[in-house]
PDB file of C-alpha atoms in Angstrom:
ATOM      1  CA  MET U  26    -106.595  94.777  22.526  1.00  0.00           C
ATOM      2  CA  THR U  27    -103.454  96.044  21.231  1.00  0.00           C
ATOM      3  CA  MET U  28    -103.072  99.014  19.857  1.00  0.00           C
ATOM      4  CA  MET U  29    -102.454  97.687  16.357  1.00  0.00           C
ATOM      5  CA  THR U  30    -105.799  96.000  16.836  1.00  0.00           C
ATOM      6  CA  ASP U  31    -107.488  98.896  17.864  1.00  0.00           C
ATOM      7  CA  ALA U  32    -105.768 100.871  15.368  1.00  0.00           C
ATOM      8  CA  SER U  33    -107.337  98.415  12.497  1.00  0.00           C
ATOM      9  CA  HIS U  34    -110.909  99.011  14.069  1.00  0.00           C
ATOM     10  CA  VAL U  35    -111.020 102.396  13.683  1.00  0.00           C
ATOM     11  CA  ALA U  36    -109.559 102.770   9.758  1.00  0.00           C
ATOM     12  CA  GLN U  37    -111.870  99.355   9.335  1.00  0.00           C
ATOM     13  CA  HIS U  38    -115.107 101.850  11.273  1.00  0.00           C
ATOM     14  CA  GLU U  39    -113.851 104.932   9.222  1.00  0.00           C
ATOM     15  CA  ALA U  40    -113.755 103.321   5.748  1.00  0.00           C
ATOM     16  CA  ALA U  41    -116.986 101.891   6.295  1.00  0.00           C
ATOM     17  CA  ARG U  42    -118.477 105.324   7.424  1.00  0.00           C
ATOM     18  CA  HIS U  43    -117.075 106.712   4.345  1.00  0.00           C
ATOM     19  CA  ALA U  44    -117.915 103.866   2.170  1.00  0.00           C
ATOM     20  CA  THR U  45    -122.234 104.439   3.467  1.00  0.00           C
ATOM     21  CA  ALA U  46    -121.683 108.172   2.953  1.00  0.00           C
ATOM     22  CA  THR U  47    -120.664 108.042  -0.273  1.00  0.00           C
ATOM     23  CA  GLY U  48    -122.508 105.216  -1.688  1.00  0.00           C
ATOM     24  CA  GLY U  49    -118.552 103.712  -2.401  1.00  0.00           C
ATOM     25  CA  GLU U  50    -117.361 100.326  -2.140  1.00  0.00           C
ATOM     26  CA  PHE U  51    -113.313  99.430  -0.812  1.00  0.00           C
ATOM     27  CA  LEU U  52    -110.627  97.273  -1.641  1.00  0.00           C
ATOM     28  CA  THR U  53    -108.794  96.879   1.796  1.00  0.00           C
ATOM     29  CA  PHE U  54    -105.705  94.649   1.967  1.00  0.00           C
ATOM     30  CA  ARG U  55    -102.129  94.258   4.634  1.00  0.00           C
ATOM     31  CA  LEU U  56     -98.741  94.800   3.716  1.00  0.00           C
ATOM     32  CA  GLY U  57     -96.955  93.562   6.759  1.00  0.00           C
ATOM     33  CA  ALA U  58     -98.734  95.510  10.391  1.00  0.00           C
ATOM     34  CA  GLU U  59    -100.479  97.977   7.801  1.00  0.00           C
ATOM     35  CA  GLU U  60    -103.588  98.822   6.667  1.00  0.00           C
ATOM     36  CA  TYR U  61    -104.619  99.994   3.456  1.00  0.00           C
ATOM     37  CA  GLY U  62    -108.637 100.353   1.674  1.00  0.00           C
ATOM     38  CA  ILE U  63    -108.767 101.789  -1.773  1.00  0.00           C
ATOM     39  CA  ASP U  64    -111.515 102.886  -3.658  1.00  0.00           C
ATOM     40  CA  ILE U  65    -112.245  99.757  -5.268  1.00  0.00           C
ATOM     41  CA  LEU U  66    -113.180 102.089  -9.183  1.00  0.00           C
ATOM     42  CA  LYS U  67    -109.559 102.950  -8.982  1.00  0.00           C
ATOM     43  CA  VAL U  68    -108.772  99.195  -8.917  1.00  0.00           C
ATOM     44  CA  GLN U  69    -107.319  97.954 -12.337  1.00  0.00           C
ATOM     45  CA  GLU U  70    -106.437  94.567 -11.942  1.00  0.00           C
ATOM     46  CA  ILE U  71    -106.098  92.106  -8.901  1.00  0.00           C
ATOM     47  CA  ARG U  72    -103.517  89.275  -8.951  1.00  0.00           C
ATOM     48  CA  SER U  73    -103.184  86.693  -6.580  1.00  0.00           C
ATOM     49  CA  TYR U  74     -99.602  85.726  -4.724  1.00  0.00           C
ATOM     50  CA  GLU U  75     -97.042  84.194  -7.327  1.00  0.00           C
ATOM     51  CA  ALA U  76     -93.863  82.785  -6.227  1.00  0.00           C
ATOM     52  CA  PRO U  77     -91.015  85.550  -7.827  1.00  0.00           C
ATOM     53  CA  THR U  78     -89.220  83.473 -10.566  1.00  0.00           C
ATOM     54  CA  ARG U  79     -85.715  83.480 -10.524  1.00  0.00           C
ATOM     55  CA  ILE U  80     -82.811  85.299 -12.511  1.00  0.00           C
ATOM     56  CA  ALA U  81     -79.678  83.994 -12.964  1.00  0.00           C
ATOM     57  CA  ASN U  82     -76.948  86.589 -11.545  1.00  0.00           C
TER      58      ASN U  82
END
């Protein structure tokens, strides 16, 4: 396994352990090589990707 894979598995395990202990659910996502999680109750909106709009100058 790679270092990132190991770190990702540890993060997922910790999030699952915390969710089980607190009864909560988490939204997980990746930005580049990093993986993040946030309490689902703090999420206000989930939007899909949209291509950026070009603006003159």
